[in-house]
Amino acid sequence: MTTDKRPHVVIVGAGFGGLAAARGLRNADVDITLIDKRNHHLFQPLLYQVATAGLSPAEIAAPIRSIVKGSKNTRVVLDRVYGIDAEHTRIILGDCEPMSYDWLVIATGARHSYFGKDAWAPFAPGIKTVEDATAVRRKILLAMERAEIEQDHDKRHALLTFVIIGGGPTGVEMAGAIAELARRSVSNDFRTITPHCSRVILVQSGDRLLPGFPESLSAKAQLSIEQLGVEVRLGQKVEAVDEMGVTVGQEFIPAGTAIWAAGVQASRAAEWLDVPGDRAGRVIVGPD
């Protein structure tokens, strides 16, 4: 609990940044309150494995309280932050009373960005949470189950077409994992559909995959997923997404499953603080 003698540090977000801050202050002469809207820390880089049935959610999530239980100056609060009253140095919470702080650390991460096309979200979900990943997994597996009993060739083909939008790390990983899942699961568990029935398409608007990496790695990644059977489309933009499929350029691709991996934007931290943000909503900071 906060005392009159020690500064109160409030950390919003128990992701990698928030936990790193709490860990770094665990021996400091301060009281720490770690706030998150979920009671678990999530290893997000492996969410695609949950989405493709390679891992269970429990294998990539751990209770926040268990992680920080050795830090005697840290308490955990399960709540959602709705704003920051910087003038009175307090944060506005959903369930608890406003909480005062001496120092505030905001580590709230990122969310999906559909670049102004939010209407696409129901038809092309992304994966940022366990709930997102399990919903995508359900969609992928149900598409295969429905294809197993579908008699119409065109409908079956659409059910077994998976379009991943975005050629960054998440998109590349998802495309490869879905291709492996379709090959492995269909070969072992299904009777009327074969591995050759599935079609996995990775759409990237840029001229190469993994644009943040060296070109040699981009080329290697493309070769690897193409060997798994992924169809890579570079320099093509998605024009529309609906329940029936995805329009890439002038071509409509009937698809039972579309997955968004094309962009992220920052949380509402800049809005909370009433400070400028960049185009992705990130707070503009100094060199320190």
mmCIF file of C-alpha atoms in Angstrom:
data_model
loop_
_atom_site.group_PDB
_atom_site.id
_atom_site.type_symbol
_atom_site.label_atom_id
_atom_site.label_comp_id
_atom_site.label_asym_id
_atom_site.label_seq_id
_atom_site.Cartn_x
_atom_site.Cartn_y
_atom_site.Cartn_z
ATOM 1 C CA MET A 1 0.000 0.000 0.000
ATOM 2 C CA THR A 2 1.034 3.598 -0.543
ATOM 3 C CA THR A 3 2.584 5.352 2.442
ATOM 4 C CA ASP A 4 3.357 8.994 3.137
ATOM 5 C CA LYS A 5 7.073 8.213 3.153
ATOM 6 C CA ARG A 6 7.644 6.441 -0.142
ATOM 7 C CA PRO A 7 6.816 7.630 -3.650
ATOM 8 C CA HIS A 8 3.960 5.820 -5.333
ATOM 9 C CA VAL A 9 4.763 4.515 -8.832
ATOM 10 C CA VAL A 10 1.763 3.485 -10.921
ATOM 11 C CA ILE A 11 2.469 1.262 -13.938
ATOM 12 C CA VAL A 12 -0.353 0.909 -16.447
ATOM 13 C CA GLY A 13 -0.001 -2.284 -18.467
ATOM 14 C CA ALA A 14 1.544 -5.621 -17.546
ATOM 15 C CA GLY A 15 3.027 -6.481 -20.911
ATOM 16 C CA PHE A 16 6.747 -6.634 -21.608
ATOM 17 C CA GLY A 17 7.260 -2.928 -20.897
ATOM 18 C CA GLY A 18 5.232 -2.774 -17.704
ATOM 19 C CA LEU A 19 6.784 -5.892 -16.222
ATOM 20 C CA ALA A 20 10.271 -4.676 -17.122
ATOM 21 C CA ALA A 21 9.585 -1.417 -15.285
ATOM 22 C CA ALA A 22 8.225 -3.247 -12.241
ATOM 23 C CA ARG A 23 11.184 -5.600 -12.211
ATOM 24 C CA GLY A 24 13.637 -2.740 -12.501
ATOM 25 C CA LEU A 25 12.059 -1.007 -9.490
ATOM 26 C CA ARG A 26 11.576 -4.077 -7.314
ATOM 27 C CA ASN A 27 14.408 -3.108 -4.967
ATOM 28 C CA ALA A 28 13.783 0.638 -5.095
ATOM 29 C CA ASP A 29 12.448 2.614 -2.151
ATOM 30 C CA VAL A 30 9.022 3.044 -3.741
ATOM 31 C CA ASP A 31 5.558 1.501 -3.653
ATOM 32 C CA ILE A 32 4.404 0.136 -6.997
ATOM 33 C CA THR A 33 0.883 -0.455 -8.251
ATOM 34 C CA LEU A 34 0.711 -2.494 -11.462
ATOM 35 C CA ILE A 35 -2.608 -2.126 -13.276
ATOM 36 C CA ASP A 36 -3.880 -4.236 -16.155
ATOM 37 C CA LYS A 37 -7.318 -4.995 -17.553
ATOM 38 C CA ARG A 38 -6.407 -8.705 -17.627
ATOM 39 C CA ASN A 39 -4.999 -10.854 -14.858
ATOM 40 C CA HIS A 40 -2.393 -12.525 -17.053
ATOM 41 C CA HIS A 41 0.724 -11.560 -18.944
ATOM 42 C CA LEU A 42 0.721 -12.738 -22.533
ATOM 43 C CA PHE A 43 3.712 -13.750 -24.652
ATOM 44 C CA GLN A 44 2.320 -12.175 -27.799
ATOM 45 C CA PRO A 45 4.950 -13.435 -30.277
ATOM 46 C CA LEU A 46 3.481 -16.938 -29.991
ATOM 47 C CA LEU A 47 -0.176 -15.982 -30.385
ATOM 48 C CA TYR A 48 -0.093 -17.244 -33.961
ATOM 49 C CA GLN A 49 0.648 -20.723 -32.579
ATOM 50 C CA VAL A 50 -2.521 -20.566 -30.485
ATOM 51 C CA ALA A 51 -4.448 -19.334 -33.515
ATOM 52 C CA THR A 52 -3.295 -22.359 -35.521
ATOM 53 C CA ALA A 53 -3.793 -24.945 -32.745
ATOM 54 C CA GLY A 54 -0.073 -25.429 -32.176
ATOM 55 C CA LEU A 55 -0.188 -24.293 -28.554
ATOM 56 C CA SER A 56 -2.847 -23.898 -25.889
ATOM 57 C CA PRO A 57 -3.441 -20.435 -24.373
ATOM 58 C CA ALA A 58 -2.090 -21.623 -21.021
ATOM 59 C CA GLU A 59 1.321 -22.209 -22.586
ATOM 60 C CA ILE A 60 1.823 -18.540 -23.479
ATOM 61 C CA ALA A 61 0.014 -16.810 -20.602
ATOM 62 C CA ALA A 62 0.982 -16.533 -16.941
ATOM 63 C CA PRO A 63 -0.775 -14.883 -13.973
ATOM 64 C CA ILE A 64 0.598 -11.402 -13.334
ATOM 65 C CA ARG A 65 0.485 -11.933 -9.577
ATOM 66 C CA SER A 66 2.654 -15.016 -9.858
ATOM 67 C CA ILE A 67 5.205 -13.160 -11.960
ATOM 68 C CA VAL A 68 5.648 -10.305 -9.455
ATOM 69 C CA LYS A 69 5.048 -12.223 -6.230
ATOM 70 C CA GLY A 70 8.732 -11.914 -5.301
ATOM 71 C CA SER A 71 8.576 -8.112 -5.493
ATOM 72 C CA LYS A 72 7.444 -7.095 -2.021
ATOM 73 C CA ASN A 73 6.870 -3.467 -2.992
ATOM 74 C CA THR A 74 4.467 -4.337 -5.836
ATOM 75 C CA ARG A 75 0.727 -4.868 -5.767
ATOM 76 C CA VAL A 76 -1.475 -5.810 -8.723
ATOM 77 C CA VAL A 77 -4.832 -4.212 -9.527
ATOM 78 C CA LEU A 78 -7.213 -5.685 -12.089
ATOM 79 C CA ASP A 79 -8.972 -2.740 -13.721
ATOM 80 C CA ARG A 80 -9.279 -0.725 -16.907
ATOM 81 C CA VAL A 81 -7.825 2.770 -17.209
ATOM 82 C CA TYR A 82 -10.152 5.319 -18.806
ATOM 83 C CA GLY A 83 -8.088 8.468 -18.488
ATOM 84 C CA ILE A 84 -5.389 10.430 -16.745
ATOM 85 C CA ASP A 85 -5.950 13.567 -14.664
ATOM 86 C CA ALA A 86 -2.425 14.935 -14.970
ATOM 87 C CA GLU A 87 -3.285 18.178 -13.186
ATOM 88 C CA HIS A 88 -4.162 16.285 -9.999
ATOM 89 C CA THR A 89 -1.697 13.411 -10.665
ATOM 90 C CA ARG A 90 -4.253 10.645 -10.651
ATOM 91 C CA ILE A 91 -5.626 8.067 -13.081
ATOM 92 C CA ILE A 92 -9.290 7.362 -13.763
ATOM 93 C CA LEU A 93 -10.275 3.710 -13.402
ATOM 94 C CA GLY A 94 -13.356 1.728 -14.316
ATOM 95 C CA ASP A 95 -14.109 -0.038 -11.036
ATOM 96 C CA CYS A 96 -11.853 1.585 -8.454
ATOM 97 C CA GLU A 97 -11.752 5.141 -7.221
ATOM 98 C CA PRO A 98 -9.275 7.480 -8.971
ATOM 99 C CA MET A 99 -5.743 6.522 -7.973
ATOM 100 C CA SER A 100 -3.083 9.100 -7.143
ATOM 101 C CA TYR A 101 0.526 8.686 -8.222
ATOM 102 C CA ASP A 102 3.890 10.333 -7.780
ATOM 103 C CA TRP A 103 5.347 8.723 -10.887
ATOM 104 C CA LEU A 104 3.373 7.253 -13.773
ATOM 105 C CA VAL A 105 4.570 4.653 -16.288
ATOM 106 C CA ILE A 106 2.307 4.020 -19.278
ATOM 107 C CA ALA A 107 3.037 0.727 -21.037
ATOM 108 C CA THR A 108 -0.266 -0.006 -22.740
ATOM 109 C CA GLY A 109 1.083 -1.386 -26.004
ATOM 110 C CA ALA A 110 -0.744 -1.342 -29.330
ATOM 111 C CA ARG A 111 -3.999 -2.329 -31.007
ATOM 112 C CA HIS A 112 -5.101 -3.149 -34.542
ATOM 113 C CA SER A 113 -5.195 -0.493 -37.224
ATOM 114 C CA TYR A 114 -7.354 -0.972 -40.299
ATOM 115 C CA PHE A 115 -6.203 2.330 -41.799
ATOM 116 C CA GLY A 116 -9.669 3.812 -41.654
ATOM 117 C CA LYS A 117 -11.395 0.634 -42.879
ATOM 118 C CA ASP A 118 -12.779 -0.454 -39.519
ATOM 119 C CA ALA A 119 -15.766 -2.076 -41.227
ATOM 120 C CA TRP A 120 -13.370 -4.838 -42.308
ATOM 121 C CA ALA A 121 -12.643 -5.862 -38.715
ATOM 122 C CA PRO A 122 -15.488 -8.411 -38.306
ATOM 123 C CA PHE A 123 -14.429 -10.200 -41.495
ATOM 124 C CA ALA A 124 -10.636 -10.002 -41.091
ATOM 125 C CA PRO A 125 -9.815 -10.284 -37.384
ATOM 126 C CA GLY A 126 -6.315 -9.738 -36.069
ATOM 127 C CA ILE A 127 -4.613 -11.423 -33.135
ATOM 128 C CA LYS A 128 -3.541 -9.321 -30.179
ATOM 129 C CA THR A 129 -5.128 -11.249 -27.312
ATOM 130 C CA VAL A 130 -5.824 -14.837 -26.315
ATOM 131 C CA GLU A 131 -9.470 -14.224 -27.152
ATOM 132 C CA ASP A 132 -8.484 -13.069 -30.647
ATOM 133 C CA ALA A 133 -6.285 -16.117 -31.183
ATOM 134 C CA THR A 134 -8.874 -18.629 -30.015
ATOM 135 C CA ALA A 135 -11.541 -16.978 -32.182
ATOM 136 C CA VAL A 136 -9.279 -17.251 -35.251
ATOM 137 C CA ARG A 137 -8.448 -20.857 -34.391
ATOM 138 C CA ARG A 138 -12.138 -21.661 -34.143
ATOM 139 C CA LYS A 139 -12.762 -20.025 -37.507
ATOM 140 C CA ILE A 140 -9.949 -21.957 -39.203
ATOM 141 C CA LEU A 141 -10.935 -25.327 -37.759
ATOM 142 C CA LEU A 142 -14.648 -24.844 -38.445
ATOM 143 C CA ALA A 143 -13.847 -23.952 -42.052
ATOM 144 C CA MET A 144 -12.103 -27.307 -42.412
ATOM 145 C CA GLU A 145 -14.975 -29.145 -40.735
ATOM 146 C CA ARG A 146 -17.524 -27.499 -43.018
ATOM 147 C CA ALA A 147 -15.382 -28.235 -46.071
ATOM 148 C CA GLU A 148 -15.291 -31.921 -45.128
ATOM 149 C CA ILE A 149 -19.040 -32.233 -45.691
ATOM 150 C CA GLU A 150 -19.543 -29.570 -48.367
ATOM 151 C CA GLN A 151 -20.675 -31.062 -51.681
ATOM 152 C CA ASP A 152 -20.435 -27.905 -53.781
ATOM 153 C CA HIS A 153 -16.928 -27.622 -55.263
ATOM 154 C CA ASP A 154 -16.832 -23.798 -55.303
ATOM 155 C CA LYS A 155 -18.071 -23.475 -51.737
ATOM 156 C CA ARG A 156 -15.566 -26.065 -50.548
ATOM 157 C CA HIS A 157 -12.766 -24.237 -52.352
ATOM 158 C CA ALA A 158 -13.752 -20.956 -50.670
ATOM 159 C CA LEU A 159 -13.887 -22.586 -47.230
ATOM 160 C CA LEU A 160 -10.356 -23.886 -47.697
ATOM 161 C CA THR A 161 -8.976 -20.546 -48.912
ATOM 162 C CA PHE A 162 -7.167 -18.543 -46.223
ATOM 163 C CA VAL A 163 -6.081 -14.966 -46.941
ATOM 164 C CA ILE A 164 -3.580 -13.286 -44.620
ATOM 165 C CA ILE A 165 -3.322 -9.528 -45.093
ATOM 166 C CA GLY A 166 0.071 -8.069 -44.212
ATOM 167 C CA GLY A 167 3.589 -9.380 -44.811
ATOM 168 C CA GLY A 168 5.248 -8.442 -41.541
ATOM 169 C CA PRO A 169 6.387 -10.991 -38.937
ATOM 170 C CA THR A 170 2.844 -11.848 -37.815
ATOM 171 C CA GLY A 171 1.568 -12.304 -41.351
ATOM 172 C CA VAL A 172 4.507 -14.484 -42.398
ATOM 173 C CA GLU A 173 4.216 -16.631 -39.271
ATOM 174 C CA MET A 174 0.450 -17.001 -39.639
ATOM 175 C CA ALA A 175 0.675 -17.946 -43.300
ATOM 176 C CA GLY A 176 3.309 -20.595 -42.656
ATOM 177 C CA ALA A 177 1.486 -21.987 -39.628
ATOM 178 C CA ILE A 178 -1.845 -22.221 -41.459
ATOM 179 C CA ALA A 179 -0.162 -23.978 -44.384
ATOM 180 C CA GLU A 180 1.423 -26.486 -42.006
ATOM 181 C CA LEU A 181 -1.862 -26.964 -40.135
ATOM 182 C CA ALA A 182 -3.787 -27.564 -43.348
ATOM 183 C CA ARG A 183 -1.199 -30.068 -44.539
ATOM 184 C CA ARG A 184 -0.834 -31.913 -41.218
ATOM 185 C CA SER A 185 -4.425 -31.877 -39.998
ATOM 186 C CA VAL A 186 -6.007 -32.644 -43.351
ATOM 187 C CA SER A 187 -3.601 -35.520 -44.008
ATOM 188 C CA ASN A 188 -4.219 -37.180 -40.658
ATOM 189 C CA ASP A 189 -7.765 -36.318 -39.612
ATOM 190 C CA PHE A 190 -9.976 -35.788 -42.654
ATOM 191 C CA ARG A 191 -11.264 -38.150 -45.306
ATOM 192 C CA THR A 192 -12.830 -36.179 -48.147
ATOM 193 C CA ILE A 193 -10.434 -33.231 -48.383
ATOM 194 C CA THR A 194 -6.723 -33.449 -49.100
ATOM 195 C CA PRO A 195 -3.748 -31.137 -48.397
ATOM 196 C CA HIS A 196 -3.925 -29.988 -52.014
ATOM 197 C CA CYS A 197 -7.437 -28.616 -51.456
ATOM 198 C CA SER A 198 -6.221 -25.802 -49.219
ATOM 199 C CA ARG A 199 -5.038 -22.449 -50.534
ATOM 200 C CA VAL A 200 -3.108 -20.002 -48.350
ATOM 201 C CA ILE A 201 -2.546 -16.511 -49.765
ATOM 202 C CA LEU A 202 -0.321 -13.873 -48.155
ATOM 203 C CA VAL A 203 -0.961 -10.343 -49.453
ATOM 204 C CA GLN A 204 1.646 -7.614 -48.978
ATOM 205 C CA SER A 205 1.273 -4.109 -50.376
ATOM 206 C CA GLY A 206 5.043 -3.536 -50.337
ATOM 207 C CA ASP A 207 7.599 -5.000 -52.692
ATOM 208 C CA ARG A 208 8.902 -7.584 -50.222
ATOM 209 C CA LEU A 209 7.996 -9.449 -47.064
ATOM 210 C CA LEU A 210 9.364 -8.384 -43.665
ATOM 211 C CA PRO A 211 10.223 -4.829 -44.781
ATOM 212 C CA GLY A 212 11.835 -4.055 -41.423
ATOM 213 C CA PHE A 213 14.433 -6.800 -41.919
ATOM 214 C CA PRO A 214 17.411 -7.074 -44.292
ATOM 215 C CA GLU A 215 16.493 -8.029 -47.844
ATOM 216 C CA SER A 216 18.323 -11.344 -47.583
ATOM 217 C CA LEU A 217 16.086 -12.406 -44.703
ATOM 218 C CA SER A 218 12.981 -11.253 -46.559
ATOM 219 C CA ALA A 219 13.945 -13.426 -49.521
ATOM 220 C CA LYS A 220 14.661 -16.397 -47.284
ATOM 221 C CA ALA A 221 11.339 -16.036 -45.480
ATOM 222 C CA GLN A 222 9.460 -15.860 -48.769
ATOM 223 C CA LEU A 223 11.209 -18.962 -50.087
ATOM 224 C CA SER A 224 10.464 -20.860 -46.868
ATOM 225 C CA ILE A 225 6.739 -20.191 -46.832
ATOM 226 C CA GLU A 226 6.403 -20.731 -50.571
ATOM 227 C CA GLN A 227 7.913 -24.177 -50.058
ATOM 228 C CA LEU A 228 5.061 -24.791 -47.591
ATOM 229 C CA GLY A 229 2.598 -23.966 -50.338
ATOM 230 C CA VAL A 230 1.839 -20.334 -49.470
ATOM 231 C CA GLU A 231 0.988 -18.092 -52.414
ATOM 232 C CA VAL A 232 2.769 -14.757 -51.861
ATOM 233 C CA ARG A 233 1.373 -11.654 -53.551
ATOM 234 C CA LEU A 234 3.659 -8.629 -53.386
ATOM 235 C CA GLY A 235 2.881 -5.070 -54.430
ATOM 236 C CA GLN A 236 -0.874 -5.663 -54.228
ATOM 237 C CA LYS A 237 -3.361 -3.818 -52.042
ATOM 238 C CA VAL A 238 -6.530 -5.092 -50.463
ATOM 239 C CA GLU A 239 -9.450 -3.035 -51.707
ATOM 240 C CA ALA A 240 -12.307 -4.688 -49.819
ATOM 241 C CA VAL A 241 -13.071 -7.409 -47.285
ATOM 242 C CA ASP A 242 -16.482 -8.906 -46.582
ATOM 243 C CA GLU A 243 -18.044 -12.144 -45.397
ATOM 244 C CA MET A 244 -17.619 -13.710 -48.824
ATOM 245 C CA GLY A 245 -13.926 -12.987 -49.335
ATOM 246 C CA VAL A 246 -11.224 -10.457 -50.126
ATOM 247 C CA THR A 247 -10.735 -8.147 -53.104
ATOM 248 C CA VAL A 248 -7.049 -7.807 -53.987
ATOM 249 C CA GLY A 249 -6.528 -5.211 -56.674
ATOM 250 C CA GLN A 250 -9.230 -5.980 -59.234
ATOM 251 C CA GLU A 251 -9.550 -9.654 -58.266
ATOM 252 C CA PHE A 252 -12.136 -10.983 -55.846
ATOM 253 C CA ILE A 253 -10.926 -14.048 -53.935
ATOM 254 C CA PRO A 254 -13.699 -16.122 -52.324
ATOM 255 C CA ALA A 255 -12.333 -17.028 -48.892
ATOM 256 C CA GLY A 256 -13.790 -18.547 -45.768
ATOM 257 C CA THR A 257 -11.090 -17.039 -43.578
ATOM 258 C CA ALA A 258 -9.313 -13.690 -43.767
ATOM 259 C CA ILE A 259 -6.816 -12.619 -41.106
ATOM 260 C CA TRP A 260 -5.543 -9.085 -40.553
ATOM 261 C CA ALA A 261 -1.823 -8.631 -39.906
ATOM 262 C CA ALA A 262 -1.257 -5.369 -41.758
ATOM 263 C CA GLY A 263 -0.992 -2.667 -39.152
ATOM 264 C CA VAL A 264 -1.106 -1.536 -35.551
ATOM 265 C CA GLN A 265 -1.707 1.719 -33.760
ATOM 266 C CA ALA A 266 -0.784 2.854 -30.282
ATOM 267 C CA SER A 267 -3.164 2.812 -27.352
ATOM 268 C CA ARG A 268 -4.969 5.987 -26.304
ATOM 269 C CA ALA A 269 -2.093 7.123 -24.098
ATOM 270 C CA ALA A 270 -1.479 10.316 -26.099
ATOM 271 C CA GLU A 271 -5.160 11.169 -25.825
ATOM 272 C CA TRP A 272 -5.123 10.511 -22.087
ATOM 273 C CA LEU A 273 -2.141 12.807 -21.615
ATOM 274 C CA ASP A 274 -3.387 15.452 -24.059
ATOM 275 C CA VAL A 275 -0.038 15.465 -25.839
ATOM 276 C CA PRO A 276 0.892 15.169 -29.543
ATOM 277 C CA GLY A 277 1.111 11.739 -31.131
ATOM 278 C CA ASP A 278 2.495 10.535 -34.437
ATOM 279 C CA ARG A 279 0.401 9.050 -37.255
ATOM 280 C CA ALA A 280 0.183 5.732 -35.408
ATOM 281 C CA GLY A 281 -0.847 7.448 -32.161
ATOM 282 C CA ARG A 282 2.509 6.973 -30.421
ATOM 283 C CA VAL A 283 3.541 9.648 -27.937
ATOM 284 C CA ILE A 284 6.375 11.807 -29.238
ATOM 285 C CA VAL A 285 9.220 11.663 -26.723
ATOM 286 C CA GLY A 286 12.637 13.242 -26.263
ATOM 287 C CA PRO A 287 16.029 11.522 -26.443
ATOM 288 C CA ASP A 288 15.782 10.592 -22.750
#
